[in-house]
Amino acid sequence: MDYGIAFPSYIDAWREAAAAEAAGFTHAWFFDSQLIYSDVYATMALAAEHTSRIKLGTLVSIPSNRLSAVTASAIATINYLAPGRVILGLGTGYTGRNTMGLPAVTVKDFREHTQQVRGLLQGEEVLIREGDRERWIRLLHPDRGDFINIEDHIPIYLAANGPRALAATGELADGWVTGALTPNLAEGFEAIRVASASAGRSTDRPYTVGLTSGCVLRDGESLTSPRVVERVGPNALPGLHAMWESHYGPGANLGITDPDAAAAFHRYIVEYGDARGSQPDRRYLDVHTGHMVFLKPGEEQFISEASIGATLTGNPAQIIERLEEMEAAGIDNVAIACTNAAGARDLIADFGSEVIAKRSTT
């Protein structure tokens, strides 16, 4: 199994990326959410300059944030800095869309963006559209050695859960991004296999990245100890944010529903927003403040043993056992999200010494 750390893209994450490389992590992943974090590609550029072995990938870049040509140029620039160490993860968008009061992009647009970026990274001419205009474009100077690197292959991984996005993964992608602890991995693999076969591609199981968060418990700690909640809570809560979106917000195409949980959170967020003078038509800004970074005052009431337990949190033996189960189920790369630099340092030190080192010697 490969081990990844997933960073909220703070610009100095290169320091922790270098530490993760030294601790045995194989991958550093970077979130793309323009209203929450630093720019993902600027953050990756610095990480590329300060590391030498660890692979660097977006988790995941969102089509509507950039033209396909901009995405291709950006990731090919990182590949110039870190030849052969770069992965482009693409997704339809959650935080990067919902923070702007928008739903995820359509699978049609997602597929088209993926096709265009893939073609550009293969040195091909691709057709783009702007309104009623259609134009053929290509990366004009890939061989000058000054700008980009598309000679070293850049794998494209797609984040997908629904049937049409899974079909796009089978037809277009080099790898699959999903939840590390999702119960329907087998169904996803089968959907991808069928789509791959229809497209005349290899039907081997795709390289699969499982995203989760987690914390190695220290002596005397429980799932709801303050340090654990601080480290994992912000990444355990976005599911509730998604439920709120499905029932009350503009990002209602996520398919994650729970009326009772959404109503409880809505009552909280109305009080939270009213106390700050927020306008009711902008509640989504209140909901996503702190999203996957910190807990707003009062949000800790929604964190439970069950929500923390759904992450990769436990003592070293428990985590190792769950990793073995995930590996047996088909996860090739566990990507563990942190929330800030301090949390990243904790995760790197504890996971590196108590999990990676121990698994590598067994």
Tab-separated table of C-alpha atoms in Angstrom:
chain	number	residue	atom	x	y	z
A	1	MET	CA	0.000	0.000	0.000
A	2	ASP	CA	1.062	3.564	-0.715
A	3	TYR	CA	0.625	6.248	1.928
A	4	GLY	CA	-0.503	9.768	1.184
A	5	ILE	CA	-1.016	12.891	3.217
A	6	ALA	CA	-3.701	15.267	1.918
A	7	PHE	CA	-3.051	18.936	2.587
A	8	PRO	CA	-5.386	21.886	2.679
A	9	SER	CA	-3.312	23.901	0.218
A	10	TYR	CA	-1.557	26.334	2.542
A	11	ILE	CA	1.383	27.903	0.760
A	12	ASP	CA	4.025	26.680	3.226
A	13	ALA	CA	2.890	23.045	3.037
A	14	TRP	CA	6.221	22.299	1.331
A	15	ARG	CA	7.757	22.064	4.809
A	16	GLU	CA	5.400	19.271	5.848
A	17	ALA	CA	5.595	17.638	2.397
A	18	ALA	CA	9.352	17.325	2.864
A	19	ALA	CA	8.842	15.904	6.357
A	20	ALA	CA	6.272	13.426	5.002
A	21	GLU	CA	8.758	12.270	2.371
A	22	ALA	CA	11.354	11.643	5.077
A	23	ALA	CA	8.803	9.761	7.209
A	24	GLY	CA	7.967	7.276	4.464
A	25	PHE	CA	4.881	8.780	2.875
A	26	THR	CA	4.797	8.081	-0.867
A	27	HIS	CA	2.310	10.766	-1.935
A	28	ALA	CA	1.402	14.331	-1.030
A	29	TRP	CA	-2.052	15.401	-2.169
A	30	PHE	CA	-3.333	18.980	-2.325
A	31	PHE	CA	-6.929	20.205	-2.155
A	32	ASP	CA	-8.240	22.735	-4.683
A	33	SER	CA	-10.708	25.173	-3.109
A	34	GLN	CA	-10.128	28.754	-4.123
A	35	LEU	CA	-12.135	30.523	-1.391
A	36	ILE	CA	-10.637	28.460	1.432
A	37	TYR	CA	-6.976	27.758	0.654
A	38	SER	CA	-3.912	29.090	-1.115
A	39	ASP	CA	-3.702	28.358	-4.831
A	40	VAL	CA	-3.170	24.637	-5.302
A	41	TYR	CA	-0.609	24.868	-8.090
A	42	ALA	CA	1.491	27.535	-6.373
A	43	THR	CA	1.516	25.327	-3.281
A	44	MET	CA	2.534	22.287	-5.328
A	45	ALA	CA	5.299	24.224	-7.074
A	46	LEU	CA	6.978	24.961	-3.759
A	47	ALA	CA	6.521	21.355	-2.648
A	48	ALA	CA	8.094	20.187	-5.911
A	49	GLU	CA	11.137	22.365	-5.301
A	50	HIS	CA	11.672	21.065	-1.760
A	51	THR	CA	11.162	17.327	-2.309
A	52	SER	CA	12.810	14.693	-4.479
A	53	ARG	CA	10.881	11.410	-4.263
A	54	ILE	CA	7.344	11.903	-2.994
A	55	LYS	CA	4.650	12.078	-5.656
A	56	LEU	CA	2.546	15.233	-5.834
A	57	GLY	CA	-1.080	15.345	-6.906
A	58	THR	CA	-4.189	17.485	-6.914
A	59	LEU	CA	-7.044	16.008	-4.871
A	60	VAL	CA	-8.869	17.223	-6.794
A	61	SER	CA	-8.696	20.013	-9.354
A	62	ILE	CA	-12.114	21.349	-10.328
A	63	PRO	CA	-12.995	21.932	-14.020
A	64	SER	CA	-14.903	25.188	-13.525
A	65	ASN	CA	-11.987	26.787	-11.682
A	66	ARG	CA	-9.828	26.905	-14.818
A	67	LEU	CA	-10.016	26.483	-18.558
A	68	SER	CA	-8.796	23.059	-19.636
A	69	ALA	CA	-5.758	24.706	-21.221
A	70	VAL	CA	-4.922	26.416	-17.919
A	71	THR	CA	-5.224	23.138	-16.004
A	72	ALA	CA	-3.010	21.354	-18.531
A	73	SER	CA	-0.390	24.101	-18.475
A	74	ALA	CA	-0.419	24.282	-14.670
A	75	ILE	CA	0.078	20.573	-14.055
A	76	ALA	CA	2.652	20.316	-16.862
A	77	THR	CA	4.567	23.162	-15.204
A	78	ILE	CA	4.637	21.225	-11.925
A	79	ASN	CA	5.817	18.210	-13.939
A	80	TYR	CA	8.727	20.345	-15.204
A	81	LEU	CA	9.733	20.938	-11.579
A	82	ALA	CA	9.148	17.334	-10.469
A	83	PRO	CA	9.507	15.153	-13.565
A	84	GLY	CA	7.467	11.966	-13.385
A	85	ARG	CA	6.272	12.702	-9.842
A	86	VAL	CA	3.019	14.454	-10.713
A	87	ILE	CA	-0.602	13.270	-10.767
A	88	LEU	CA	-3.638	15.257	-11.867
A	89	GLY	CA	-6.731	14.437	-9.852
A	90	LEU	CA	-9.970	15.870	-11.247
A	91	GLY	CA	-13.439	16.042	-9.715
A	92	THR	CA	-16.793	17.715	-10.224
A	93	GLY	CA	-16.281	19.979	-7.220
A	94	TYR	CA	-17.611	20.118	-3.695
A	95	THR	CA	-15.998	22.820	-1.573
A	96	GLY	CA	-14.722	24.741	-4.589
A	97	ARG	CA	-18.294	24.958	-5.894
A	98	ASN	CA	-20.481	25.033	-2.777
A	99	THR	CA	-18.458	27.831	-1.182
A	100	MET	CA	-19.604	29.981	-4.110
A	101	GLY	CA	-23.218	28.886	-3.762
A	102	LEU	CA	-22.967	26.621	-6.788
A	103	PRO	CA	-23.629	22.906	-7.298
A	104	ALA	CA	-21.042	20.464	-8.608
A	105	VAL	CA	-20.368	20.725	-12.344
A	106	THR	CA	-22.292	18.348	-14.570
A	107	VAL	CA	-20.752	15.035	-15.532
A	108	LYS	CA	-21.014	16.147	-19.179
A	109	ASP	CA	-18.772	19.148	-18.498
A	110	PHE	CA	-16.521	17.033	-16.260
A	111	ARG	CA	-16.040	14.485	-19.025
A	112	GLU	CA	-15.344	17.152	-21.653
A	113	HIS	CA	-12.792	18.909	-19.437
A	114	THR	CA	-11.043	15.586	-18.743
A	115	GLN	CA	-10.920	14.720	-22.445
A	116	GLN	CA	-9.489	18.121	-23.329
A	117	VAL	CA	-6.830	18.085	-20.610
A	118	ARG	CA	-5.850	14.520	-21.421
A	119	GLY	CA	-5.463	15.369	-25.107
A	120	LEU	CA	-3.378	18.455	-24.375
A	121	LEU	CA	-1.076	16.513	-22.055
A	122	GLN	CA	-0.599	13.943	-24.827
A	123	GLY	CA	0.516	16.690	-27.215
A	124	GLU	CA	-2.680	16.562	-29.245
A	125	GLU	CA	-4.881	19.262	-30.718
A	126	VAL	CA	-8.241	19.447	-28.948
A	127	LEU	CA	-11.489	21.221	-29.733
A	128	ILE	CA	-12.697	23.784	-27.197
A	129	ARG	CA	-15.917	25.770	-27.092
A	130	GLU	CA	-16.689	29.267	-25.906
A	131	GLY	CA	-20.293	30.194	-26.450
A	132	ASP	CA	-21.004	29.530	-30.119
A	133	ARG	CA	-17.289	29.515	-31.028
A	134	GLU	CA	-15.310	26.325	-31.569
A	135	ARG	CA	-11.533	26.428	-31.755
A	136	TRP	CA	-8.710	23.886	-32.014
A	137	ILE	CA	-5.866	24.380	-29.551
A	138	ARG	CA	-2.669	22.626	-28.444
A	139	LEU	CA	0.226	23.305	-26.128
A	140	LEU	CA	2.469	25.166	-28.554
A	141	HIS	CA	5.939	24.804	-27.022
A	142	PRO	CA	6.157	21.478	-25.186
A	143	ASP	CA	9.618	20.663	-26.550
A	144	ARG	CA	11.516	23.884	-25.857
A	145	GLY	CA	12.555	22.809	-22.373
A	146	ASP	CA	11.761	26.175	-20.816
A	147	PHE	CA	8.117	25.961	-19.850
A	148	ILE	CA	6.422	22.618	-19.307
A	149	ASN	CA	7.044	18.873	-19.281
A	150	ILE	CA	4.610	16.530	-21.014
A	151	GLU	CA	7.292	14.019	-21.991
A	152	ASP	CA	7.010	12.352	-18.580
A	153	HIS	CA	3.502	10.935	-18.384
A	154	ILE	CA	1.070	12.713	-16.050
A	155	PRO	CA	-1.570	10.222	-14.848
A	156	ILE	CA	-5.133	11.500	-14.540
A	157	TYR	CA	-7.232	10.189	-11.652
A	158	LEU	CA	-10.949	10.943	-11.445
A	159	ALA	CA	-12.934	11.368	-8.239
A	160	ALA	CA	-16.174	9.548	-8.914
A	161	ASN	CA	-19.074	7.942	-7.081
A	162	GLY	CA	-22.155	8.150	-9.318
A	163	PRO	CA	-22.685	5.837	-12.301
A	164	ARG	CA	-21.908	8.375	-15.033
A	165	ALA	CA	-18.744	9.632	-13.331
A	166	LEU	CA	-17.624	6.035	-12.743
A	167	ALA	CA	-18.176	5.349	-16.443
A	168	ALA	CA	-15.994	8.362	-17.290
A	169	THR	CA	-13.320	6.958	-14.985
A	170	GLY	CA	-13.309	3.667	-16.824
A	171	GLU	CA	-13.216	5.339	-20.227
A	172	LEU	CA	-10.726	8.135	-19.597
A	173	ALA	CA	-8.748	7.852	-16.358
A	174	ASP	CA	-5.551	6.232	-15.129
A	175	GLY	CA	-6.858	5.930	-11.568
A	176	TRP	CA	-9.869	6.325	-9.303
A	177	VAL	CA	-10.340	8.547	-6.236
A	178	THR	CA	-13.036	7.572	-3.737
A	179	GLY	CA	-13.652	7.347	-0.017
A	180	ALA	CA	-11.205	5.064	1.753
A	181	LEU	CA	-13.915	3.529	3.905
A	182	THR	CA	-16.744	3.481	1.371
A	183	PRO	CA	-18.802	0.263	1.551
A	184	ASN	CA	-19.444	0.013	-2.202
A	185	LEU	CA	-15.938	-0.384	-3.578
A	186	ALA	CA	-16.805	-3.615	-5.367
A	187	GLU	CA	-19.704	-1.979	-7.201
A	188	GLY	CA	-17.470	0.900	-8.217
A	189	PHE	CA	-14.776	-1.420	-9.528
A	190	GLU	CA	-17.348	-3.302	-11.588
A	191	ALA	CA	-18.810	-0.119	-13.085
A	192	ILE	CA	-15.326	1.049	-14.044
A	193	ARG	CA	-14.460	-2.363	-15.504
A	194	VAL	CA	-17.582	-2.391	-17.687
A	195	ALA	CA	-16.879	1.136	-18.958
A	196	SER	CA	-13.223	0.289	-19.607
A	197	ALA	CA	-14.210	-2.778	-21.612
A	198	SER	CA	-16.708	-0.787	-23.672
A	199	ALA	CA	-13.985	1.746	-24.473
A	200	GLY	CA	-11.521	-0.972	-25.472
A	201	ARG	CA	-9.250	-0.211	-22.541
A	202	SER	CA	-7.624	-2.483	-19.992
A	203	THR	CA	-10.113	-4.025	-17.598
A	204	ASP	CA	-7.544	-4.426	-14.829
A	205	ARG	CA	-8.631	-2.882	-11.560
A	206	PRO	CA	-7.605	0.804	-11.552
A	207	TYR	CA	-5.085	2.275	-9.145
A	208	THR	CA	-7.366	3.465	-6.366
A	209	VAL	CA	-6.866	6.328	-3.920
A	210	GLY	CA	-9.003	6.241	-0.782
A	211	LEU	CA	-9.466	9.608	0.923
A	212	THR	CA	-10.075	9.777	4.644
A	213	SER	CA	-8.828	11.643	7.688
A	214	GLY	CA	-7.393	10.199	10.836
A	215	CYS	CA	-5.395	10.477	14.012
A	216	VAL	CA	-3.167	8.079	15.928
A	217	LEU	CA	-4.471	7.994	19.478
A	218	ARG	CA	-1.942	8.553	22.205
A	219	ASP	CA	-2.002	6.956	25.657
A	220	GLY	CA	-5.131	7.988	27.534
A	221	GLU	CA	-6.890	9.494	24.521
A	222	SER	CA	-10.330	8.544	23.238
A	223	LEU	CA	-12.114	9.307	19.970
A	224	THR	CA	-13.551	12.488	21.474
A	225	SER	CA	-10.461	13.804	23.272
A	226	PRO	CA	-9.850	17.510	22.544
A	227	ARG	CA	-6.713	16.977	20.436
A	228	VAL	CA	-8.441	14.310	18.370
A	229	VAL	CA	-11.528	16.449	17.754
A	230	GLU	CA	-9.325	19.381	16.774
A	231	ARG	CA	-7.337	17.232	14.336
A	232	VAL	CA	-10.176	15.198	12.809
A	233	GLY	CA	-13.380	17.123	13.518
A	234	PRO	CA	-13.109	19.602	10.630
A	235	ASN	CA	-12.780	16.699	8.188
A	236	ALA	CA	-15.570	14.696	9.842
A	237	LEU	CA	-18.107	17.519	9.503
A	238	PRO	CA	-18.288	18.184	5.720
A	239	GLY	CA	-20.742	15.309	5.311
A	240	LEU	CA	-23.142	17.306	7.466
A	241	HIS	CA	-22.433	20.413	5.394
A	242	ALA	CA	-23.366	18.375	2.324
A	243	MET	CA	-26.610	17.267	3.968
A	244	TRP	CA	-27.426	20.915	4.679
A	245	GLU	CA	-26.765	21.756	1.035
A	246	SER	CA	-29.107	18.992	-0.105
A	247	HIS	CA	-31.997	20.352	1.964
A	248	TYR	CA	-31.368	24.090	2.361
A	249	GLY	CA	-28.504	25.237	0.163
A	250	PRO	CA	-27.778	25.968	-3.483
A	251	GLY	CA	-25.369	23.036	-3.865
A	252	ALA	CA	-28.167	20.516	-3.827
A	253	ASN	CA	-26.913	17.944	-6.359
A	254	LEU	CA	-24.576	16.061	-4.025
A	255	GLY	CA	-27.069	13.294	-3.246
A	256	ILE	CA	-26.260	13.228	0.490
A	257	THR	CA	-29.451	13.573	2.507
A	258	ASP	CA	-30.586	13.266	6.097
A	259	PRO	CA	-33.540	15.562	6.877
A	260	ASP	CA	-33.194	15.418	10.657
A	261	ALA	CA	-29.434	16.050	10.676
A	262	ALA	CA	-29.804	18.808	8.103
A	263	ALA	CA	-32.558	20.489	10.107
A	264	ALA	CA	-30.492	20.409	13.294
A	265	PHE	CA	-27.515	21.941	11.527
A	266	HIS	CA	-29.754	24.519	9.842
A	267	ARG	CA	-31.005	25.701	13.224
A	268	TYR	CA	-27.404	26.072	14.356
A	269	ILE	CA	-26.263	27.899	11.226
A	270	VAL	CA	-29.169	30.367	11.313
A	271	GLU	CA	-28.273	31.302	14.889
A	272	TYR	CA	-24.568	31.433	13.990
A	273	GLY	CA	-25.212	33.654	10.971
A	274	ASP	CA	-27.723	35.914	12.725
A	275	ALA	CA	-25.229	36.521	15.540
A	276	ARG	CA	-22.761	37.789	12.941
A	277	GLY	CA	-25.196	39.834	10.910
A	278	SER	CA	-25.012	37.531	7.903
A	279	GLN	CA	-27.606	37.905	5.175
A	280	PRO	CA	-30.025	34.962	4.921
A	281	ASP	CA	-29.440	34.520	1.183
A	282	ARG	CA	-25.755	33.871	1.916
A	283	ARG	CA	-26.063	31.164	4.555
A	284	TYR	CA	-23.784	28.926	2.492
A	285	LEU	CA	-20.926	31.300	3.325
A	286	ASP	CA	-21.562	30.692	7.017
A	287	VAL	CA	-21.856	26.930	6.493
A	288	HIS	CA	-18.521	26.629	4.713
A	289	THR	CA	-16.517	29.018	6.865
A	290	GLY	CA	-13.910	26.763	8.471
A	291	HIS	CA	-14.781	23.923	6.102
A	292	MET	CA	-12.125	21.206	6.468
A	293	VAL	CA	-9.887	23.680	8.331
A	294	PHE	CA	-11.411	24.361	11.762
A	295	LEU	CA	-14.628	23.972	13.723
A	296	LYS	CA	-16.746	27.071	14.167
A	297	PRO	CA	-17.879	27.795	17.744
A	298	GLY	CA	-20.695	25.381	18.481
A	299	GLU	CA	-19.943	22.919	15.686
A	300	GLU	CA	-18.310	20.562	18.144
A	301	GLN	CA	-21.835	19.517	19.211
A	302	PHE	CA	-22.138	17.690	15.891
A	303	ILE	CA	-18.953	15.664	16.395
A	304	SER	CA	-19.523	12.234	17.906
A	305	GLU	CA	-17.651	9.015	18.531
A	306	ALA	CA	-19.418	7.620	15.467
A	307	SER	CA	-18.275	10.425	13.171
A	308	ILE	CA	-14.674	10.228	14.395
A	309	GLY	CA	-14.861	6.440	14.302
A	310	ALA	CA	-15.737	6.625	10.606
A	311	THR	CA	-12.232	7.982	9.960
A	312	LEU	CA	-8.849	6.274	10.234
A	313	THR	CA	-8.575	7.085	13.941
A	314	GLY	CA	-7.507	4.651	16.640
A	315	ASN	CA	-4.460	3.213	18.300
A	316	PRO	CA	-1.687	1.954	16.015
A	317	ALA	CA	-2.866	-1.654	16.066
A	318	GLN	CA	-6.430	-0.639	15.163
A	319	ILE	CA	-5.245	1.564	12.316
A	320	ILE	CA	-2.975	-1.160	10.938
A	321	GLU	CA	-5.875	-3.638	11.028
A	322	ARG	CA	-8.133	-1.213	9.123
A	323	LEU	CA	-5.417	-0.562	6.551
A	324	GLU	CA	-5.113	-4.277	5.941
A	325	GLU	CA	-8.881	-4.462	5.397
A	326	MET	CA	-8.773	-1.497	3.011
A	327	GLU	CA	-5.877	-3.007	1.075
A	328	ALA	CA	-7.734	-6.310	0.763
A	329	ALA	CA	-10.780	-4.431	-0.521
A	330	GLY	CA	-8.749	-2.769	-3.286
A	331	ILE	CA	-7.419	0.521	-1.908
A	332	ASP	CA	-3.900	1.095	-3.255
A	333	ASN	CA	-3.250	4.492	-1.688
A	334	VAL	CA	-4.690	5.808	1.548
A	335	ALA	CA	-4.780	9.617	1.511
A	336	ILE	CA	-5.121	10.989	5.035
A	337	ALA	CA	-6.319	14.569	5.268
A	338	CYS	CA	-4.928	17.027	7.773
A	339	THR	CA	-6.317	20.474	8.592
A	340	ASN	CA	-3.273	22.653	9.230
A	341	ALA	CA	0.487	22.585	9.677
A	342	ALA	CA	0.390	21.506	13.320
A	343	GLY	CA	-1.995	18.686	12.530
A	344	ALA	CA	0.143	17.646	9.585
A	345	ARG	CA	3.239	17.456	11.786
A	346	ASP	CA	1.372	15.310	14.318
A	347	LEU	CA	0.085	13.013	11.591
A	348	ILE	CA	3.467	12.669	9.916
A	349	ALA	CA	5.292	11.891	13.150
A	350	ASP	CA	2.721	9.501	14.616
A	351	PHE	CA	1.613	7.747	11.443
A	352	GLY	CA	5.164	7.540	10.149
A	353	SER	CA	6.615	5.902	13.255
A	354	GLU	CA	3.629	3.940	14.561
A	355	VAL	CA	2.033	2.751	11.308
A	356	ILE	CA	4.211	3.043	8.201
A	357	ALA	CA	7.389	1.887	9.931
A	358	LYS	CA	5.637	-1.020	11.650
A	359	ARG	CA	3.817	-2.182	8.516
A	360	SER	CA	7.025	-2.041	6.492
A	361	THR	CA	8.752	-4.449	8.899
A	362	THR	CA	5.978	-7.055	8.963
